[in-house]
Amino acid sequence: MSKDLQLIAGNSNRLLAEAVSSYLGQPLTKASIRRFSDMEVFAEILENVRGKDTFVIQSTSYPANDNLMELLITIDALRRGSARRITAVIPYFGYARQDRKTGGRTPISAKLVANLITAAGVDRVLTMELHAGQIQGFFDIPVDNLVISPIFLPDIEKRFKGEKIVLVSPDVGGAVRARAMAKRIDADIAIIDKRREQAGVSEVMHVIGDVRDSICIMVDDIVDSGGTLCNAAAALKAKGAKAVHAYVVHGVLSGGAVARISSSEIEHMVISDTISATEAVRVSETIEQLSVAPLLGEAIKRISEEQSISALFN
Ligand code: R5P
């Protein structure tokens, strides 16, 4: 690992930043990212960063606007402190679902956020399972978009060894992810054809693929209200699935999502720690978190040593 590497943690997911730091054996750089009394964000890097290869770890999860502003201001502090290179490590990239115009006079907020991050002065971005891979193209700087397979697949293989499993995409948009994961473990796939009649309300239409007497493992990038997964689970059970489990990268879990999932047909759900767990998630008996720290840590190490990232997934 390059000896001028420095890790700076924002406040959005301190536990993950600490786990990355211990994976790399590299202490977090002392920094104070705090609020003035009027709630303006202020960032002060308390160690020299001149000429250093710096990585700011900050998910732009809830509260998205505060966490985004923290990221931008920390980047600015590093740039003005003469860091040699600044990489924004954004395990969960908020606003990603606003990646196209959904109607007249609506924004493409994911592009605006990409512009803001670039304007703040980063040299590159490291993120995970972007809602749409094309968001990489919203940046004109290098973006490494890690996939979750090295974390989720070994767990799936261990937990369901010898069982008849089907990997399920809960909507058509996620079919590519489900297919790619299924291919690696030689499993069948199914897809839920979902129609959203009204914004924020999801409705399951029908299941494409044979799920009867199988253990269905739904894979998705985001669980927010939980509506998509709970409805999909009910549809799978109605089609004769033996049991339904879920593996989701980013546990947004807003509102009453945890309670909704706990009382649904989903037996067990695994999420990653790209978003800091709420108390409801921590005490949930249905939801379990797997850490992406080793994967992020390894990617950071490879970036600092100018080594291939894609080799991590072969
Ligand atoms: C949609 O395209 C995403 O992949 C997720 O399925 C969606 O964001 C989940 O939202 P919710 O949990 O609110 O249904």
Coordinates of C-alpha atoms and ligand atoms in Angstrom, one line a residue:
M1 CA 0.0 0.0 0.0
S2 CA 1.3 3.4 -0.9
K3 CA 2.7 5.2 2.1
D4 CA 1.1 8.5 1.4
L5 CA -2.5 7.1 1.6
Q6 CA -4.8 8.9 4.0
L7 CA -8.4 8.0 5.0
I8 CA -10.8 10.8 6.0
A9 CA -14.2 9.8 7.5
G10 CA -17.3 11.9 7.1
N11 CA -20.0 11.5 9.7
S12 CA -22.5 9.5 7.7
N13 CA -21.0 6.1 8.4
R14 CA -18.2 6.2 10.9
L15 CA -18.4 2.5 11.7
L16 CA -17.8 1.5 8.1
A17 CA -14.9 4.0 7.8
E18 CA -13.4 2.5 10.9
A19 CA -13.8 -1.0 9.5
V20 CA -12.0 0.0 6.3
S21 CA -9.3 1.6 8.3
S22 CA -8.7 -1.6 10.3
Y23 CA -8.8 -3.7 7.1
L24 CA -6.0 -1.5 5.7
G25 CA -4.2 -1.1 9.0
Q26 CA -4.2 2.7 8.3
P27 CA -5.6 5.0 11.1
L28 CA -8.2 7.5 10.1
T29 CA -6.7 11.0 9.6
K30 CA -7.7 13.3 12.4
A31 CA -10.4 15.7 11.1
S32 CA -13.2 17.6 12.6
I33 CA -16.4 17.8 10.5
R34 CA -18.9 19.8 12.5
R35 CA -21.7 22.4 12.5
F36 CA -21.7 26.0 13.3
S37 CA -24.6 27.1 15.5
D38 CA -26.7 28.0 12.4
M39 CA -26.0 24.4 11.2
E40 CA -23.6 25.3 8.4
V41 CA -21.1 22.5 7.9
F42 CA -17.4 23.2 8.6
A43 CA -14.5 20.8 7.9
E44 CA -11.0 21.0 9.4
I45 CA -8.4 18.4 8.5
L46 CA -6.2 18.2 11.5
E47 CA -3.1 16.5 9.9
N48 CA -1.0 17.5 7.0
V49 CA -2.3 16.3 3.6
R50 CA 0.1 18.1 1.3
G51 CA 1.0 15.7 -1.5
K52 CA -1.1 12.8 -0.1
D53 CA -3.3 10.3 -1.8
T54 CA -6.5 11.0 0.1
F55 CA -9.8 9.1 0.3
V56 CA -12.9 10.6 1.8
I57 CA -15.4 8.0 3.0
Q58 CA -18.9 9.3 3.0
S59 CA -22.3 7.8 2.0
T60 CA -24.8 10.4 0.8
S61 CA -27.6 8.6 2.7
Y62 CA -30.2 10.1 5.0
P63 CA -30.0 13.0 5.7
A64 CA -28.8 13.1 2.1
N65 CA -28.4 16.8 1.8
D66 CA -26.4 17.2 5.0
N67 CA -24.2 14.3 4.1
L68 CA -23.7 15.5 0.6
M69 CA -22.7 19.0 1.8
E70 CA -20.3 17.4 4.3
L71 CA -18.7 15.5 1.4
L72 CA -18.3 18.6 -0.8
I73 CA -16.9 20.7 2.0
T74 CA -14.4 18.1 3.1
I75 CA -13.2 17.7 -0.5
D76 CA -12.8 21.5 -0.6
A77 CA -10.7 21.4 2.6
L78 CA -8.5 18.7 1.2
R79 CA -8.0 20.5 -2.1
R80 CA -7.1 23.7 -0.4
G81 CA -4.8 21.7 1.9
S82 CA -2.9 20.6 -1.3
A83 CA -3.8 16.9 -1.3
R84 CA -2.1 15.3 -4.3
R85 CA -5.2 13.2 -5.2
I86 CA -8.7 13.1 -3.8
T87 CA -10.9 10.1 -4.2
A88 CA -14.6 10.4 -3.0
V89 CA -15.5 7.0 -1.6
I90 CA -19.3 7.0 -1.7
P91 CA -20.5 3.5 -0.6
Y92 CA -24.1 4.6 -1.1
F93 CA -24.6 7.3 -3.8
G94 CA -27.8 9.1 -2.9
Y95 CA -30.0 10.7 -5.5
A96 CA -29.1 7.9 -7.9
R97 CA -32.7 7.0 -8.5
Q98 CA -33.2 10.5 -10.1
D99 CA -31.2 9.5 -13.1
R100 CA -33.5 10.6 -15.9
K101 CA -36.3 13.1 -16.5
T102 CA -39.5 11.4 -15.4
G103 CA -41.7 14.1 -16.9
G104 CA -41.7 17.6 -18.2
R105 CA -39.9 20.2 -16.0
T106 CA -38.3 17.6 -13.7
P107 CA -34.6 17.4 -12.8
I108 CA -31.9 14.8 -13.3
S109 CA -30.6 15.1 -9.8
A110 CA -28.0 12.3 -10.0
K111 CA -26.3 14.3 -12.8
L112 CA -26.5 17.5 -10.7
V113 CA -24.9 15.7 -7.7
A114 CA -22.1 14.3 -10.0
N115 CA -21.5 17.9 -11.2
L116 CA -21.3 19.2 -7.6
I117 CA -18.8 16.4 -6.6
T118 CA -16.7 17.1 -9.6
A119 CA -16.7 20.9 -9.1
A120 CA -15.7 20.4 -5.4
G121 CA -12.4 19.0 -6.8
V122 CA -12.3 15.2 -6.6
D123 CA -10.0 13.3 -9.0
R124 CA -11.9 10.1 -8.9
V125 CA -14.9 8.3 -7.3
L126 CA -15.2 4.9 -5.7
T127 CA -18.7 3.7 -5.2
M128 CA -20.8 0.5 -5.0
E129 CA -23.7 -0.9 -7.0
L130 CA -24.9 2.3 -8.5
H131 CA -28.6 2.2 -9.1
A132 CA -27.9 2.5 -12.8
G133 CA -24.4 1.8 -14.2
Q134 CA -24.8 4.7 -16.6
I135 CA -24.4 7.2 -13.7
Q136 CA -20.7 6.6 -14.2
G137 CA -21.0 8.6 -17.4
F138 CA -22.4 11.6 -15.4
F139 CA -18.8 12.1 -14.3
D140 CA -15.9 13.0 -16.6
I141 CA -13.4 11.6 -14.1
P142 CA -12.7 7.9 -13.4
V143 CA -15.5 6.1 -11.4
D144 CA -15.0 2.6 -10.0
N145 CA -18.4 1.0 -9.4
L146 CA -17.9 -2.1 -7.2
V147 CA -20.3 -5.0 -7.4
I148 CA -21.6 -6.8 -4.3
S149 CA -21.0 -10.4 -5.5
P150 CA -17.8 -11.1 -3.5
I151 CA -19.7 -10.3 -0.3
F152 CA -23.2 -11.8 -1.0
L153 CA -22.4 -14.9 -3.1
P154 CA -20.2 -16.8 -0.6
D155 CA -22.9 -16.1 2.1
I156 CA -25.7 -17.4 -0.3
E157 CA -23.6 -20.5 -1.2
K158 CA -22.9 -21.3 2.5
R159 CA -26.4 -20.7 3.8
F160 CA -28.3 -22.5 1.0
K161 CA -25.8 -25.3 0.3
G162 CA -27.6 -28.3 -1.3
E163 CA -31.0 -26.4 -1.6
K164 CA -32.9 -25.7 -4.8
I165 CA -32.5 -22.0 -5.1
V166 CA -33.7 -19.4 -7.7
L167 CA -32.3 -15.9 -7.7
V168 CA -35.1 -13.4 -8.3
S169 CA -35.0 -9.8 -9.5
P170 CA -38.0 -8.1 -7.9
D171 CA -38.3 -5.8 -11.0
V172 CA -37.3 -5.9 -14.6
G173 CA -34.6 -3.2 -14.0
G174 CA -32.7 -5.5 -11.7
A175 CA -32.6 -8.5 -14.1
V176 CA -29.1 -7.9 -15.2
R177 CA -27.8 -7.9 -11.6
A178 CA -29.7 -11.1 -10.8
R179 CA -28.6 -12.9 -14.0
A180 CA -24.9 -12.0 -13.3
M181 CA -25.1 -13.3 -9.8
A182 CA -27.0 -16.4 -10.7
K183 CA -24.4 -17.2 -13.4
R184 CA -21.6 -17.2 -10.9
I185 CA -23.3 -19.8 -8.7
D186 CA -25.0 -21.7 -11.5
A187 CA -28.5 -20.9 -10.2
D188 CA -31.8 -20.3 -12.1
I189 CA -33.3 -16.9 -12.2
A190 CA -36.8 -15.5 -12.1
I191 CA -38.1 -11.9 -12.7
I192 CA -41.0 -10.1 -11.2
D193 CA -42.9 -8.0 -13.8
K194 CA -44.0 -5.1 -11.6
R195 CA -46.1 -2.1 -12.6
R196 CA -46.1 1.1 -10.5
E197 CA -49.6 2.6 -10.8
Q198 CA -48.7 5.6 -8.7
A199 CA -45.4 7.1 -7.5
G200 CA -44.2 5.4 -4.3
V201 CA -46.7 2.5 -4.5
S202 CA -45.5 -0.7 -6.1
E203 CA -47.7 -3.4 -7.5
V204 CA -46.6 -6.9 -8.4
M205 CA -48.0 -8.2 -11.7
H206 CA -46.6 -11.6 -12.4
V207 CA -43.6 -13.9 -11.9
I208 CA -41.5 -14.8 -15.0
G209 CA -39.8 -18.1 -14.3
D210 CA -40.5 -21.3 -12.3
V211 CA -40.2 -20.9 -8.5
R212 CA -42.4 -23.7 -7.3
D213 CA -40.8 -25.6 -4.3
S214 CA -37.7 -23.5 -4.6
I215 CA -36.0 -21.2 -2.1
C216 CA -36.3 -17.8 -3.7
I217 CA -33.5 -15.3 -3.1
M218 CA -34.4 -11.8 -4.2
V219 CA -31.5 -9.6 -5.0
D220 CA -31.8 -5.8 -5.4
D221 CA -29.7 -2.7 -5.1
I222 CA -32.0 -0.7 -2.8
V223 CA -34.6 -1.4 -0.2
D224 CA -36.4 1.8 0.7
S225 CA -40.0 1.5 1.8
G226 CA -39.8 -2.2 1.4
G227 CA -42.9 -2.2 -0.8
T228 CA -41.1 -3.7 -3.8
L229 CA -39.7 -6.6 -1.9
C230 CA -42.7 -7.4 0.3
N231 CA -45.1 -7.4 -2.7
A232 CA -42.6 -9.5 -4.7
A233 CA -42.3 -12.0 -1.8
A234 CA -46.1 -12.4 -1.6
A235 CA -46.2 -13.0 -5.4
L236 CA -43.4 -15.7 -5.1
K237 CA -45.2 -17.5 -2.3
A238 CA -48.4 -17.4 -4.3
K239 CA -46.5 -19.1 -7.1
G240 CA -45.5 -21.9 -4.7
A241 CA -42.0 -20.8 -3.5
K242 CA -40.9 -22.8 -0.5
A243 CA -39.3 -19.8 1.2
V244 CA -38.3 -16.3 0.3
H245 CA -35.1 -14.5 1.3
A246 CA -33.6 -11.2 0.2
Y247 CA -30.1 -9.8 -0.4
V248 CA -30.1 -6.1 -0.9
V249 CA -27.0 -3.8 -1.2
H250 CA -28.2 -0.5 0.2
G251 CA -30.6 -0.6 3.2
V252 CA -32.3 2.8 2.9
L253 CA -35.2 1.4 5.0
S254 CA -37.1 4.7 5.4
G255 CA -40.4 5.1 7.4
G256 CA -41.8 1.9 8.7
A257 CA -39.8 -0.3 6.3
V258 CA -38.2 -2.5 9.0
A259 CA -41.6 -3.4 10.5
R260 CA -43.1 -3.9 7.1
I261 CA -40.4 -6.4 6.2
S262 CA -40.5 -8.2 9.5
S263 CA -44.2 -8.9 9.0
S264 CA -43.9 -9.9 5.4
E265 CA -43.3 -13.2 3.6
I266 CA -39.5 -12.5 3.7
E267 CA -38.0 -15.0 6.0
H268 CA -34.6 -13.3 6.3
M269 CA -33.0 -10.3 4.6
V270 CA -29.3 -9.5 4.3
I271 CA -28.2 -5.9 3.6
S272 CA -24.7 -4.4 3.5
D273 CA -23.4 -1.7 5.7
T274 CA -23.0 1.0 2.9
I275 CA -25.6 2.8 5.0
S276 CA -25.3 3.1 8.7
A277 CA -27.8 0.8 10.5
T278 CA -30.6 2.5 12.5
E279 CA -31.6 1.1 15.9
A280 CA -34.6 -0.7 14.2
V281 CA -32.2 -2.5 11.9
R282 CA -29.8 -3.4 14.7
V283 CA -32.4 -5.0 16.8
S284 CA -34.3 -6.7 13.9
E285 CA -34.4 -10.5 13.9
T286 CA -35.2 -10.5 10.2
I287 CA -32.4 -8.2 8.9
E288 CA -28.7 -9.0 9.0
Q289 CA -25.8 -6.8 7.9
L290 CA -22.7 -8.0 6.0
S291 CA -19.8 -5.6 5.8
V292 CA -18.4 -4.3 2.6
A293 CA -15.3 -3.0 4.4
P294 CA -12.9 -5.6 3.1
L295 CA -14.1 -5.0 -0.5
L296 CA -13.9 -1.2 -0.2
G297 CA -10.5 -1.5 1.6
E298 CA -9.1 -3.7 -1.1
A299 CA -10.3 -1.3 -3.8
I300 CA -8.7 1.7 -2.0
K301 CA -5.5 -0.3 -1.7
R302 CA -5.5 -1.1 -5.3
I303 CA -6.3 2.5 -6.4
S304 CA -3.4 3.7 -4.2
E305 CA -1.0 1.1 -5.8
E306 CA -2.3 1.8 -9.3
Q307 CA -3.5 -1.9 -9.6
S308 CA -6.5 -3.3 -11.4
I309 CA -9.8 -3.2 -9.6
S310 CA -11.7 -5.4 -12.1
A311 CA -9.2 -8.2 -11.2
L312 CA -11.0 -8.3 -7.8
F313 CA -14.1 -9.7 -9.5
N314 CA -12.6 -12.4 -11.7
Ligands
R5P1 C1 -35.9 0.3 -8.0 O1 -35.7 0.4 -9.2 C2 -34.9 -0.1 -7.0 O2 -34.1 -1.1 -7.6 C3 -35.6 -0.7 -5.8 O3 -36.3 -1.8 -6.1 C4 -36.5 0.3 -5.2 O4 -35.9 1.6 -5.0 C5 -37.0 -0.1 -3.8 O5 -37.9 0.8 -3.3 P1 -39.0 0.4 -2.2 O6 -38.3 -0.5 -1.2 O7 -39.5 1.7 -1.7 O8 -40.1 -0.4 -3.0

